[in-house]
């Protein structure tokens, strides 16, 4: 079964086009390094919760949207090698002009336990 890297970030609404360009620059690199798929999803229906929610998790301000993203890898071994190469890739220098505050990004690696329909 695959391995998933998940991310939640707050992106200023004014930077939506810059974010899409940023993703268009970096997401193909993940595919080069073995990822199966990369998804970048701009929040449209992200409600405030009573105890916790996506907006609070990334300290989103009223002028920011929550972006939920994930990278699907064939397995954790491919992900580990791919992410190591990604972090050393000279193209990463362009990430300094990031359209969001990376300090407020939350992320993690996940092993799927249920997949419908099931995919190997």
XYZ file of N, CA, C and O in Angstrom:
480
model
N 0.843 -1.186 0.000
C 0.000 0.000 0.000
C 0.883 1.243 0.000
O 2.014 1.218 0.458
N 0.364 2.341 -0.499
C 1.116 3.581 -0.643
C 1.442 4.236 0.700
O 1.029 3.757 1.763
N 2.170 5.331 0.622
C 2.538 6.142 1.785
C 2.179 7.584 1.439
O 2.370 8.024 0.301
N 1.641 8.306 2.417
C 1.141 9.661 2.178
C 1.874 10.670 3.046
O 1.990 10.481 4.257
N 2.355 11.756 2.440
C 2.807 12.933 3.173
C 1.678 13.936 3.086
O 1.225 14.283 1.992
N 1.184 14.407 4.248
C 0.078 15.361 4.281
C 0.532 16.702 4.825
O 1.412 16.763 5.694
N -0.069 17.772 4.317
C 0.295 19.137 4.688
C -0.948 19.998 4.829
O -1.883 19.874 4.031
N -0.944 20.894 5.803
C -1.980 21.912 5.931
C -1.253 23.236 6.129
O -0.377 23.341 6.994
N -1.595 24.233 5.311
C -0.945 25.545 5.393
C -1.994 26.644 5.258
O -3.094 26.412 4.750
N -1.630 27.826 5.718
C -2.444 29.026 5.517
C -1.758 29.863 4.433
O -0.573 30.158 4.537
N -2.520 30.214 3.408
C -1.972 30.999 2.301
C -2.784 32.285 2.178
O -4.018 32.230 2.110
N -2.113 33.443 2.156
C -2.858 34.686 1.937
C -3.676 34.608 0.645
O -3.175 34.146 -0.385
N -4.936 35.034 0.728
C -5.792 35.000 -0.461
C -5.161 35.762 -1.623
O -5.300 35.352 -2.768
N -4.447 36.831 -1.319
C -3.782 37.617 -2.362
C -2.672 36.827 -3.057
O -2.246 37.206 -4.150
N -2.220 35.734 -2.439
C -1.130 34.926 -3.009
C -1.614 33.652 -3.700
O -0.813 32.767 -3.989
N -2.900 33.549 -3.959
C -3.425 32.317 -4.561
C -2.703 31.982 -5.875
O -2.256 30.863 -6.079
N -2.596 32.939 -6.777
C -1.927 32.684 -8.062
C -0.457 32.338 -7.851
O 0.070 31.439 -8.513
N 0.209 33.039 -6.939
C 1.613 32.727 -6.630
C 1.739 31.316 -6.069
O 2.690 30.601 -6.379
N 0.777 30.917 -5.229
C 0.812 29.566 -4.659
C 0.686 28.527 -5.769
O 1.415 27.528 -5.791
N -0.230 28.744 -6.683
C -0.430 27.790 -7.786
C 0.831 27.699 -8.642
O 1.249 26.600 -9.035
N 1.474 28.824 -8.901
C 2.728 28.825 -9.649
C 3.813 28.080 -8.868
O 4.560 27.271 -9.432
N 3.896 28.345 -7.566
C 4.858 27.677 -6.680
C 4.663 26.154 -6.737
O 5.616 25.401 -6.928
N 3.413 25.722 -6.606
C 3.110 24.286 -6.666
C 3.473 23.722 -8.039
O 4.008 22.611 -8.140
N 3.206 24.477 -9.082
C 3.536 24.031 -10.437
C 5.031 23.892 -10.671
O 5.467 23.147 -11.546
N 5.828 24.595 -9.866
C 7.282 24.488 -9.952
C 7.797 23.283 -9.181
O 8.644 22.530 -9.672
N 7.284 23.090 -7.958
C 7.848 22.074 -7.073
C 7.165 20.706 -7.147
O 7.826 19.681 -6.987
N 5.867 20.661 -7.395
C 5.179 19.368 -7.416
C 5.720 18.406 -8.469
O 5.864 17.210 -8.196
N 6.073 18.874 -9.681
C 6.649 17.947 -10.651
C 7.969 17.317 -10.185
O 8.299 16.198 -10.594
N 8.691 18.009 -9.317
C 9.935 17.430 -8.801
C 9.629 16.187 -7.972
O 10.337 15.175 -8.056
N 8.544 16.243 -7.169
C 8.157 15.057 -6.398
C 7.859 13.887 -7.325
O 8.238 12.744 -7.044
N 7.198 14.162 -8.446
C 6.904 13.095 -9.410
C 8.190 12.531 -10.011
O 8.317 11.317 -10.182
N 9.142 13.420 -10.317
C 10.450 12.961 -10.821
C 11.118 12.014 -9.833
O 11.843 11.103 -10.225
N 10.905 12.273 -8.540
C 11.590 11.519 -7.490
C 10.798 10.316 -6.998
O 11.167 9.702 -6.003
N 9.718 9.964 -7.710
C 9.019 8.728 -7.404
C 7.609 8.846 -6.872
O 6.941 7.828 -6.665
N 7.112 10.060 -6.606
C 5.737 10.201 -6.133
C 4.763 9.755 -7.220
O 5.042 9.885 -8.414
N 3.630 9.241 -6.793
C 2.578 8.797 -7.710
C 1.664 9.958 -8.075
O 1.219 10.098 -9.209
N 1.386 10.813 -7.073
C 0.429 11.897 -7.285
C 0.657 12.977 -6.239
O 1.050 12.686 -5.109
N 0.404 14.223 -6.625
C 0.456 15.348 -5.695
C -0.859 16.107 -5.836
O -1.289 16.402 -6.957
N -1.497 16.399 -4.710
C -2.750 17.155 -4.713
C -2.573 18.421 -3.888
O -2.042 18.365 -2.773
N -3.024 19.547 -4.423
C -3.027 20.837 -3.726
C -4.483 21.300 -3.737
O -5.053 21.506 -4.808
N -5.088 21.449 -2.566
C -6.514 21.752 -2.487
C -6.755 23.047 -1.718
O -6.402 23.152 -0.539
N -7.351 24.040 -2.383
C -7.643 25.350 -1.798
C -8.951 25.241 -1.016
O -9.974 24.838 -1.562
N -8.920 25.608 0.248
C -10.101 25.500 1.099
C -11.250 26.377 0.655
O -11.077 27.553 0.374
N -12.437 25.788 0.589
C -13.654 26.524 0.260
C -14.687 26.398 1.369
O -15.423 27.333 1.643
N -14.766 25.239 1.981
C -15.742 24.987 3.043
C -14.968 24.487 4.256
O -14.898 23.288 4.522
N -14.343 25.413 4.970
C -13.474 25.089 6.104
C -14.078 25.757 7.343
O -13.727 26.880 7.695
N -15.018 25.071 7.994
C -15.751 25.690 9.100
C -14.913 25.845 10.369
O -13.968 25.093 10.605
N -15.289 26.840 11.161
C -14.695 27.000 12.486
C -15.285 25.922 13.387
O -16.501 25.701 13.380
N -14.427 25.253 14.147
C -14.890 24.224 15.064
C -15.078 24.788 16.462
O -14.705 25.928 16.756
N -15.650 23.985 17.346
C -15.842 24.415 18.733
C -14.570 24.226 19.547
O -14.277 25.009 20.429
N -13.814 23.160 19.263
C -12.583 22.885 20.003
C -11.332 23.073 19.156
O -10.334 23.593 19.615
N -11.400 22.618 17.911
C -10.251 22.718 17.015
C -10.754 22.719 15.576
O -11.903 22.361 15.307
N -9.915 23.167 14.673
C -10.266 23.168 13.258
C -9.005 23.436 12.443
O -7.944 23.736 12.995
N -9.137 23.324 11.139
C -7.992 23.538 10.253
C -7.437 24.957 10.383
O -6.231 25.157 10.391
N -8.325 25.947 10.444
C -7.865 27.339 10.502
C -7.026 27.588 11.750
O -5.972 28.210 11.687
N -7.495 27.113 12.889
C -6.731 27.305 14.130
C -5.426 26.523 14.098
O -4.427 26.962 14.658
N -5.445 25.373 13.471
C -4.244 24.531 13.440
C -3.065 25.257 12.801
O -1.921 25.042 13.192
N -3.351 26.105 11.808
C -2.282 26.827 11.110
C -2.329 28.328 11.384
O -1.669 29.104 10.707
N -3.129 28.721 12.365
C -3.261 30.130 12.764
C -3.615 31.022 11.573
O -3.061 32.104 11.396
N -4.559 30.554 10.766
C -4.984 31.324 9.594
C -5.697 32.600 10.022
O -6.518 32.585 10.941
N -5.368 33.685 9.349
C -6.016 34.965 9.593
C -7.223 35.088 8.660
O -7.371 34.293 7.720
N -8.091 36.079 8.889
C -9.276 36.222 8.021
C -8.950 36.416 6.538
O -9.765 36.087 5.685
N -7.766 36.935 6.232
C -7.403 37.157 4.831
C -6.599 35.998 4.236
O -5.962 36.148 3.198
N -6.651 34.839 4.902
C -5.940 33.654 4.410
C -6.916 32.503 4.199
O -7.947 32.418 4.870
N -6.554 31.612 3.292
C -7.297 30.371 3.075
C -6.436 29.205 3.515
O -5.199 29.268 3.482
N -7.102 28.132 3.915
C -6.397 26.915 4.294
C -6.200 26.070 3.048
O -7.119 25.900 2.241
N -4.983 25.571 2.881
C -4.670 24.667 1.782
C -4.328 23.307 2.380
O -3.541 23.214 3.325
N -4.970 22.283 1.854
C -4.762 20.903 2.287
C -4.109 20.182 1.117
O -4.644 20.169 0.009
N -2.923 19.621 1.362
C -2.155 19.003 0.274
C -1.658 17.633 0.692
O -1.472 17.377 1.882
N -1.426 16.800 -0.294
C -0.775 15.531 0.007
C 0.014 15.037 -1.192
O -0.237 15.411 -2.324
N 1.020 14.239 -0.839
C 1.844 13.578 -1.842
C 1.675 12.083 -1.619
O 1.854 11.597 -0.495
N 1.308 11.381 -2.656
C 1.171 9.925 -2.565
C 2.408 9.277 -3.169
O 2.795 9.589 -4.295
N 3.018 8.408 -2.394
C 4.207 7.653 -2.811
C 3.838 6.185 -2.915
O 2.917 5.731 -2.237
N 4.570 5.395 -3.704
C 4.249 3.970 -3.788
C 4.488 3.235 -2.465
O 3.799 2.260 -2.162
N 5.445 3.723 -1.667
C 5.758 3.105 -0.378
C 6.660 4.064 0.406
O 7.141 5.057 -0.132
N 6.874 3.769 1.679
C 7.671 4.654 2.535
C 9.135 4.689 2.104
O 9.778 5.744 2.179
N 9.668 3.582 1.647
C 11.069 3.557 1.212
C 11.298 4.532 0.052
O 12.267 5.295 0.042
N 10.388 4.540 -0.924
C 10.490 5.461 -2.047
C 10.364 6.897 -1.552
O 11.098 7.790 -1.992
N 9.455 7.130 -0.613
C 9.271 8.455 -0.036
C 10.531 8.929 0.672
O 10.962 10.072 0.522
N 11.133 8.064 1.478
C 12.330 8.462 2.228
C 13.462 8.878 1.287
O 14.104 9.901 1.484
N 13.684 8.083 0.252
C 14.729 8.400 -0.730
C 14.351 9.672 -1.499
O 15.168 10.575 -1.679
N 13.098 9.756 -1.931
C 12.648 10.909 -2.709
C 12.724 12.211 -1.927
O 13.187 13.229 -2.449
N 12.288 12.194 -0.667
C 12.328 13.414 0.136
C 13.762 13.835 0.440
O 14.065 15.038 0.453
N 14.640 12.884 0.665
C 16.048 13.216 0.904
C 16.635 13.904 -0.332
O 17.307 14.929 -0.225
N 16.343 13.351 -1.515
C 16.828 13.961 -2.756
C 16.192 15.330 -2.972
O 16.856 16.261 -3.429
N 14.914 15.447 -2.645
C 14.207 16.718 -2.828
C 14.858 17.817 -1.995
O 15.075 18.932 -2.477
N 15.162 17.520 -0.734
C 15.731 18.529 0.154
C 17.136 18.960 -0.288
O 17.567 20.056 0.025
N 17.835 18.107 -1.035
C 19.176 18.432 -1.524
C 19.173 18.979 -2.948
O 20.208 19.420 -3.445
N 18.020 18.964 -3.589
C 17.917 19.395 -4.980
C 18.210 20.892 -5.084
O 17.642 21.697 -4.344
N 19.099 21.308 -5.990
C 19.425 22.734 -6.124
C 18.218 23.601 -6.496
O 18.203 24.796 -6.223
N 17.184 23.000 -7.071
C 15.984 23.772 -7.410
C 15.243 24.248 -6.163
O 14.425 25.157 -6.232
N 15.557 23.657 -5.010
C 14.918 24.059 -3.748
C 15.294 25.483 -3.352
O 14.595 26.103 -2.547
N 16.382 26.016 -3.880
C 16.773 27.390 -3.552
C 15.659 28.369 -3.903
O 15.489 29.384 -3.233
N 14.885 28.067 -4.917
C 13.772 28.939 -5.316
C 12.648 28.933 -4.287
O 11.787 29.799 -4.303
N 12.648 27.977 -3.371
C 11.601 27.903 -2.352
C 11.700 29.048 -1.357
O 10.768 29.282 -0.579
N 12.805 29.770 -1.363
C 12.959 30.912 -0.452
C 11.887 31.968 -0.722
O 11.506 32.711 0.177
N 11.380 32.020 -1.940
C 10.323 32.966 -2.300
C 8.960 32.289 -2.156
O 8.163 32.253 -3.078
N 8.713 31.754 -0.975
C 7.512 30.977 -0.695
C 6.305 31.902 -0.501
O 6.406 32.908 0.197
N 5.137 31.577 -1.083
C 3.969 32.446 -0.960
C 3.158 32.234 0.318
O 2.019 32.665 0.423
N 3.732 31.540 1.309
C 3.042 31.308 2.585
C 4.081 31.219 3.693
O 5.277 31.082 3.425
N 3.635 31.276 4.927
C 4.509 31.203 6.094
C 4.739 29.736 6.449
O 3.885 29.096 7.060
N 5.898 29.212 6.063
C 6.208 27.805 6.299
C 6.277 27.423 7.768
O 6.124 26.254 8.117
N 6.464 28.395 8.660
C 6.522 28.089 10.094
C 5.168 27.650 10.633
O 5.096 27.004 11.671
N 4.091 27.997 9.924
C 2.749 27.611 10.375
C 2.223 26.378 9.659
O 1.088 25.967 9.864
N 3.044 25.771 8.808
C 2.639 24.557 8.108
C 2.657 23.388 9.091
O 3.566 23.260 9.907
N 1.632 22.539 9.021
C 1.672 21.283 9.761
C 1.773 20.166 8.733
O 1.248 20.267 7.622
N 2.523 19.120 9.076
C 2.750 18.050 8.111
C 3.052 16.759 8.843
O 3.391 16.750 10.029
N 2.934 15.679 8.124
C 3.260 14.369 8.680
C 3.195 13.311 7.611
O 2.656 13.528 6.519
N 3.758 12.150 7.939
C 3.736 10.999 7.046
C 2.753 9.970 7.570
O 2.694 9.733 8.778
N 2.009 9.338 6.670
C 0.914 8.462 7.066
C 0.898 7.173 6.247
O 1.095 7.200 5.034
N 0.629 6.083 6.923
C 0.415 4.799 6.275
C -1.086 4.576 6.155
O -1.785 4.554 7.176
N -1.607 4.454 4.948
C -3.043 4.206 4.802
C -3.441 2.882 5.460
O -2.713 1.897 5.371
N -4.588 2.899 6.127
C -5.111 1.671 6.726
C -6.436 1.262 6.089
O -6.860 0.121 6.218
N -7.096 2.212 5.404
C -8.317 1.925 4.658
C -8.237 2.722 3.364
O -7.885 3.907 3.378
N -8.556 2.089 2.257
C -8.591 2.753 0.970
C -9.772 2.212 0.191
O -9.888 1.004 -0.005
N -10.679 3.094 -0.214
C -11.878 2.679 -0.929
C -11.944 3.467 -2.233
O -11.972 4.702 -2.189
N -11.967 2.910 -3.417
C -11.737 1.487 -3.600
C -10.286 1.149 -3.260
O -9.410 2.012 -3.331
N -10.051 -0.063 -2.915
C -8.708 -0.482 -2.494
C -7.741 -0.376 -3.654
O -8.033 -0.789 -4.768
N -6.599 0.234 -3.378
C -5.517 0.348 -4.365
C -4.275 -0.281 -3.757
O -3.972 -0.024 -2.608
N -3.543 -1.056 -4.521
C -2.319 -1.675 -3.967
C -1.254 -0.651 -3.637
O -1.249 0.436 -4.086
